Amino acid sequence: MNPTPMTPTPMTASPYPHLQAVVFDWAGTLVDHGSLAPTQIFVDAFASFGITLTLDEARGPMGLSKRDHIRTLLEHAGLRAQWTARFGRPPGDADIDAIYERFMPMQIEHVGRYSAPIPGAVEMLAALRGAGLKIGSCSGYPRQVLDVLLPQARADGVWADHVVAGDELAAGGRPGPFMALANVLALGIGDVRACVKVDDTTPGIEEGRRAGMWTVGLSLSGNETGLTLAQLQALPDAEVAARREAATRRLVASGAHLVIDSVAQLPKALAEIDARMGRGERP
């Protein structure tokens, strides 16, 4: 007698059939609510040269590679005037190098203090992997800093299939498309239009747009609002709404297709993007 044929177990359809990968930033996106690790260390590094830099000023160029970040800060009229008054000359390339060399060991020493996952990030990444999406990532952090951050983040459940550091590519970093496209190559993605770049900074959103990807900005978890979770939760609802609105304006102006509070809301945003692709829309 022939055995009764087994009924094959139906495969669960992906909730995102038109998408292939999501490329994430790190600080302020997956870890470090408020993106404090880089900003506070910039303040401390400049202070070691006798230069006063506020946290808001430090946040201005966030998303760039750290050397480019320092260069951009020193182009600010107020900081340039401070430097000239203290050292008798405007800052030059050697001064950028000197601040960077002071910044790096401070950043390496302290980045682990700010490696806690954004609430919902662990569950979100698991859901995306369960849906068959590949997970890429890139950062303004140099590789030396990521070598400290990544093992701690992974121990907490946050990891990516591929990571590109801000100092690894000869072509440069943000707002150019190079780190995002390096993820496309490494992950074997067939169409950049099937990728979503998620970032809490305007240069990171510009990076995704220049790479031809969909882009999702984060209004409350990262650099644009710049508060720890405890600080954010302590604000009145009206103040949170005002900060969300201001951050959303900046992120949309930089090219974000969608803006959400944090990566905890990303699955819903991806479903919207996938539906738009199903209607024939492209980034």
CSV table of C-alpha atoms in Angstrom, one decimal:
chain,number,residue,atom,x,y,z
A,1,MET,CA,0.0,0.0,0.0
A,2,ASN,CA,1.3,3.4,-0.9
A,3,PRO,CA,1.9,5.6,2.1
A,4,THR,CA,-0.3,8.6,2.5
A,5,PRO,CA,1.4,11.6,1.0
A,6,MET,CA,2.4,14.2,3.6
A,7,THR,CA,0.8,17.6,3.1
A,8,PRO,CA,3.6,20.1,2.7
A,9,THR,CA,3.8,22.8,5.4
A,10,PRO,CA,2.8,26.1,3.8
A,11,MET,CA,5.5,28.7,3.8
A,12,THR,CA,4.6,31.9,5.6
A,13,ALA,CA,4.5,34.7,3.0
A,14,SER,CA,6.8,37.6,3.8
A,15,PRO,CA,5.0,40.8,4.9
A,16,TYR,CA,7.5,42.7,2.7
A,17,PRO,CA,7.6,40.8,-0.6
A,18,HIS,CA,9.1,43.8,-2.5
A,19,LEU,CA,11.9,44.6,-0.1
A,20,GLN,CA,15.3,42.8,0.2
A,21,ALA,CA,17.3,44.7,2.8
A,22,VAL,CA,17.3,47.4,5.5
A,23,VAL,CA,20.5,49.4,6.1
A,24,PHE,CA,20.8,51.0,9.6
A,25,ASP,CA,22.9,53.6,11.2
A,26,TRP,CA,24.1,52.8,14.8
A,27,ALA,CA,24.2,55.6,17.4
A,28,GLY,CA,20.8,57.0,17.8
A,29,THR,CA,19.2,54.4,15.5
A,30,LEU,CA,19.9,51.0,16.9
A,31,VAL,CA,21.8,51.9,20.2
A,32,ASP,CA,22.4,55.0,22.3
A,33,HIS,CA,19.1,56.7,22.6
A,34,GLY,CA,19.9,60.4,22.1
A,35,SER,CA,23.2,59.7,20.3
A,36,LEU,CA,25.2,60.9,23.3
A,37,ALA,CA,28.4,58.9,22.8
A,38,PRO,CA,29.7,60.9,19.9
A,39,THR,CA,28.3,64.3,20.9
A,40,GLN,CA,29.5,64.4,24.5
A,41,ILE,CA,33.0,63.2,23.5
A,42,PHE,CA,33.2,66.0,20.9
A,43,VAL,CA,32.5,68.5,23.6
A,44,ASP,CA,35.1,66.9,25.9
A,45,ALA,CA,37.7,66.8,23.1
A,46,PHE,CA,37.3,70.4,22.2
A,47,ALA,CA,37.4,71.4,25.9
A,48,SER,CA,40.8,69.8,26.2
A,49,PHE,CA,42.0,72.4,23.7
A,50,GLY,CA,40.3,75.2,25.7
A,51,ILE,CA,37.5,75.5,23.2
A,52,THR,CA,33.9,75.7,24.4
A,53,LEU,CA,31.5,73.6,22.3
A,54,THR,CA,27.9,73.0,23.2
A,55,LEU,CA,26.1,69.8,22.8
A,56,ASP,CA,23.7,71.4,20.2
A,57,GLU,CA,26.7,72.7,18.3
A,58,ALA,CA,28.3,69.2,18.4
A,59,ARG,CA,25.2,67.7,17.0
A,60,GLY,CA,25.1,70.0,13.9
A,61,PRO,CA,27.2,67.8,11.5
A,62,MET,CA,26.2,64.5,13.1
A,63,GLY,CA,26.2,61.6,10.6
A,64,LEU,CA,29.5,62.6,9.0
A,65,SER,CA,32.6,60.6,9.5
A,66,LYS,CA,34.3,61.9,12.7
A,67,ARG,CA,37.2,63.6,11.0
A,68,ASP,CA,34.8,65.4,8.6
A,69,HIS,CA,32.6,66.2,11.6
A,70,ILE,CA,35.6,68.0,13.3
A,71,ARG,CA,36.4,69.8,10.1
A,72,THR,CA,32.9,71.0,9.7
A,73,LEU,CA,32.7,72.2,13.4
A,74,LEU,CA,35.9,74.2,12.9
A,75,GLU,CA,34.3,76.0,9.9
A,76,HIS,CA,31.7,77.4,12.3
A,77,ALA,CA,32.4,81.1,12.7
A,78,GLY,CA,32.1,81.1,16.5
A,79,LEU,CA,34.4,78.1,17.0
A,80,ARG,CA,36.9,79.4,14.4
A,81,ALA,CA,37.0,82.7,16.3
A,82,GLN,CA,37.6,80.9,19.6
A,83,TRP,CA,40.4,78.9,18.1
A,84,THR,CA,42.0,82.0,16.5
A,85,ALA,CA,41.8,84.0,19.8
A,86,ARG,CA,43.4,81.1,21.7
A,87,PHE,CA,46.1,80.1,19.3
A,88,GLY,CA,46.7,83.3,17.3
A,89,ARG,CA,45.8,81.7,14.0
A,90,PRO,CA,42.7,80.1,12.3
A,91,PRO,CA,42.5,76.3,12.6
A,92,GLY,CA,44.0,74.2,9.8
A,93,ASP,CA,44.4,70.6,8.8
A,94,ALA,CA,47.0,69.9,11.5
A,95,ASP,CA,44.6,71.1,14.1
A,96,ILE,CA,41.9,68.8,12.7
A,97,ASP,CA,44.3,66.0,13.0
A,98,ALA,CA,45.2,67.0,16.6
A,99,ILE,CA,41.6,67.1,17.7
A,100,TYR,CA,40.9,63.8,16.0
A,101,GLU,CA,43.8,62.2,17.7
A,102,ARG,CA,42.6,63.5,21.1
A,103,PHE,CA,39.0,62.5,20.3
A,104,MET,CA,39.7,58.9,19.3
A,105,PRO,CA,41.0,57.4,22.5
A,106,MET,CA,38.3,59.2,24.5
A,107,GLN,CA,35.6,57.8,22.1
A,108,ILE,CA,37.0,54.3,22.3
A,109,GLU,CA,37.1,54.5,26.1
A,110,HIS,CA,33.5,55.7,26.6
A,111,VAL,CA,31.5,54.3,23.7
A,112,GLY,CA,30.6,51.2,25.6
A,113,ARG,CA,28.7,53.3,28.2
A,114,TYR,CA,26.3,54.2,25.5
A,115,SER,CA,25.8,50.8,23.8
A,116,ALA,CA,22.3,50.0,25.2
A,117,PRO,CA,19.8,49.1,22.5
A,118,ILE,CA,17.0,51.5,21.6
A,119,PRO,CA,13.8,50.1,23.1
A,120,GLY,CA,12.3,47.7,20.6
A,121,ALA,CA,15.4,47.4,18.4
A,122,VAL,CA,16.1,43.8,19.4
A,123,GLU,CA,12.5,42.6,18.6
A,124,MET,CA,12.4,44.7,15.4
A,125,LEU,CA,15.6,43.1,14.1
A,126,ALA,CA,14.3,39.6,14.9
A,127,ALA,CA,11.1,40.4,13.0
A,128,LEU,CA,12.9,41.6,10.0
A,129,ARG,CA,15.1,38.6,9.9
A,130,GLY,CA,12.1,36.4,10.3
A,131,ALA,CA,10.6,38.1,7.2
A,132,GLY,CA,13.7,37.2,5.2
A,133,LEU,CA,15.2,40.7,5.0
A,134,LYS,CA,19.0,41.2,5.1
A,135,ILE,CA,20.4,43.6,7.7
A,136,GLY,CA,23.1,46.0,6.7
A,137,SER,CA,24.6,48.9,8.6
A,138,CYS,CA,27.0,51.8,8.5
A,139,SER,CA,28.2,54.4,10.8
A,140,GLY,CA,30.1,57.7,11.2
A,141,TYR,CA,32.2,55.8,13.8
A,142,PRO,CA,35.7,54.7,12.7
A,143,ARG,CA,36.4,51.0,12.7
A,144,GLN,CA,38.4,51.2,16.0
A,145,VAL,CA,35.3,52.5,17.8
A,146,LEU,CA,33.0,50.0,16.1
A,147,ASP,CA,35.3,47.2,17.2
A,148,VAL,CA,34.4,48.2,20.8
A,149,LEU,CA,30.7,48.9,20.3
A,150,LEU,CA,29.7,46.0,18.1
A,151,PRO,CA,30.5,43.1,20.5
A,152,GLN,CA,28.7,44.8,23.3
A,153,ALA,CA,25.6,45.5,21.1
A,154,ARG,CA,25.6,41.9,19.9
A,155,ALA,CA,25.6,40.7,23.5
A,156,ASP,CA,22.4,42.7,23.9
A,157,GLY,CA,20.8,41.2,20.8
A,158,VAL,CA,21.7,43.9,18.2
A,159,TRP,CA,23.7,42.9,15.2
A,160,ALA,CA,23.9,43.3,11.5
A,161,ASP,CA,24.8,41.0,8.6
A,162,HIS,CA,27.3,43.6,7.4
A,163,VAL,CA,28.9,46.7,8.9
A,164,VAL,CA,30.7,49.5,7.2
A,165,ALA,CA,32.7,52.0,9.3
A,166,GLY,CA,33.0,55.7,8.5
A,167,ASP,CA,36.8,55.5,7.8
A,168,GLU,CA,36.9,52.4,5.6
A,169,LEU,CA,36.1,53.6,2.1
A,170,ALA,CA,38.5,55.6,0.0
A,171,ALA,CA,35.5,57.2,-1.7
A,172,GLY,CA,34.5,58.8,1.6
A,173,GLY,CA,31.5,58.8,3.9
A,174,ARG,CA,28.2,60.6,4.2
A,175,PRO,CA,26.3,62.4,2.7
A,176,GLY,CA,27.7,60.4,-0.2
A,177,PRO,CA,26.1,57.1,-1.1
A,178,PHE,CA,29.2,55.0,-0.7
A,179,MET,CA,28.7,53.2,2.7
A,180,ALA,CA,25.1,52.4,1.8
A,181,LEU,CA,26.2,51.0,-1.6
A,182,ALA,CA,29.0,49.0,0.0
A,183,ASN,CA,26.2,47.2,2.0
A,184,VAL,CA,24.4,46.5,-1.3
A,185,LEU,CA,27.5,44.8,-2.7
A,186,ALA,CA,28.3,42.9,0.4
A,187,LEU,CA,24.8,41.6,0.9
A,188,GLY,CA,24.3,40.7,-2.7
A,189,ILE,CA,21.2,42.9,-3.2
A,190,GLY,CA,19.8,42.8,-6.7
A,191,ASP,CA,18.1,46.2,-6.7
A,192,VAL,CA,18.9,49.2,-4.6
A,193,ARG,CA,15.3,50.3,-4.9
A,194,ALA,CA,14.4,47.2,-2.7
A,195,CYS,CA,16.5,48.6,0.1
A,196,VAL,CA,15.5,51.0,3.0
A,197,LYS,CA,18.0,53.3,4.7
A,198,VAL,CA,17.1,54.1,8.4
A,199,ASP,CA,18.9,56.9,10.1
A,200,ASP,CA,18.5,59.6,12.8
A,201,THR,CA,20.6,62.2,11.0
A,202,THR,CA,20.1,64.4,7.9
A,203,PRO,CA,23.4,63.3,6.3
A,204,GLY,CA,22.4,59.7,6.8
A,205,ILE,CA,19.1,60.3,5.0
A,206,GLU,CA,20.9,62.1,2.2
A,207,GLU,CA,23.2,59.1,1.9
A,208,GLY,CA,20.2,56.7,1.4
A,209,ARG,CA,18.6,59.0,-1.2
A,210,ARG,CA,21.8,59.3,-3.1
A,211,ALA,CA,22.2,55.6,-3.1
A,212,GLY,CA,18.7,55.2,-4.7
A,213,MET,CA,17.1,53.7,-1.6
A,214,TRP,CA,13.9,54.4,0.4
A,215,THR,CA,14.7,56.4,3.5
A,216,VAL,CA,13.1,56.4,7.0
A,217,GLY,CA,14.1,59.1,9.5
A,218,LEU,CA,13.9,58.8,13.2
A,219,SER,CA,12.5,61.9,15.0
A,220,LEU,CA,12.8,61.1,18.7
A,221,SER,CA,15.4,58.4,19.4
A,222,GLY,CA,18.5,60.0,18.0
A,223,ASN,CA,20.4,63.1,17.1
A,224,GLU,CA,17.5,65.3,15.9
A,225,THR,CA,16.0,65.4,19.4
A,226,GLY,CA,19.1,64.4,21.3
A,227,LEU,CA,17.6,63.2,24.6
A,228,THR,CA,18.0,60.0,26.6
A,229,LEU,CA,14.9,57.9,26.9
A,230,ALA,CA,14.5,59.1,30.5
A,231,GLN,CA,14.8,62.8,29.5
A,232,LEU,CA,12.3,62.3,26.7
A,233,GLN,CA,9.8,60.5,29.0
A,234,ALA,CA,10.1,63.3,31.5
A,235,LEU,CA,8.8,65.9,29.0
A,236,PRO,CA,5.2,67.0,28.8
A,237,ASP,CA,3.3,65.6,25.9
A,238,ALA,CA,3.1,69.0,24.2
A,239,GLU,CA,6.9,69.4,24.3
A,240,VAL,CA,7.4,65.9,22.9
A,241,ALA,CA,5.0,66.7,20.1
A,242,ALA,CA,6.9,70.0,19.3
A,243,ARG,CA,10.2,68.2,19.2
A,244,ARG,CA,8.8,65.5,17.0
A,245,GLU,CA,7.4,68.1,14.6
A,246,ALA,CA,10.7,70.0,14.4
A,247,ALA,CA,12.8,66.9,13.9
A,248,THR,CA,10.3,65.6,11.2
A,249,ARG,CA,10.6,68.9,9.3
A,250,ARG,CA,14.4,68.6,9.2
A,251,LEU,CA,14.4,64.9,8.2
A,252,VAL,CA,11.8,65.4,5.5
A,253,ALA,CA,13.7,68.4,4.1
A,254,SER,CA,16.8,66.1,3.8
A,255,GLY,CA,14.8,63.6,1.8
A,256,ALA,CA,13.1,61.1,4.2
A,257,HIS,CA,10.2,59.3,2.6
A,258,LEU,CA,8.8,58.5,6.0
A,259,VAL,CA,9.6,59.7,9.6
A,260,ILE,CA,8.8,57.6,12.7
A,261,ASP,CA,9.7,58.1,16.4
A,262,SER,CA,12.2,55.2,16.6
A,263,VAL,CA,13.0,51.8,15.1
A,264,ALA,CA,10.3,50.2,17.3
A,265,GLN,CA,7.8,51.5,14.7
A,266,LEU,CA,9.8,50.4,11.7
A,267,PRO,CA,7.8,47.2,10.7
A,268,LYS,CA,4.8,49.4,10.1
A,269,ALA,CA,6.8,51.8,8.1
A,270,LEU,CA,8.2,49.0,6.0
A,271,ALA,CA,4.7,47.7,5.3
A,272,GLU,CA,3.8,51.1,4.0
A,273,ILE,CA,6.8,51.3,1.8
A,274,ASP,CA,6.2,47.7,0.5
A,275,ALA,CA,2.6,48.7,-0.3
A,276,ARG,CA,3.8,51.7,-2.2
A,277,MET,CA,6.1,49.5,-4.2
A,278,GLY,CA,3.3,47.2,-4.9
A,279,ARG,CA,1.5,50.2,-6.5
A,280,GLY,CA,4.5,50.8,-8.7
A,281,GLU,CA,6.1,53.6,-6.7
A,282,ARG,CA,9.9,53.8,-6.5
A,283,PRO,CA,12.2,55.9,-4.3
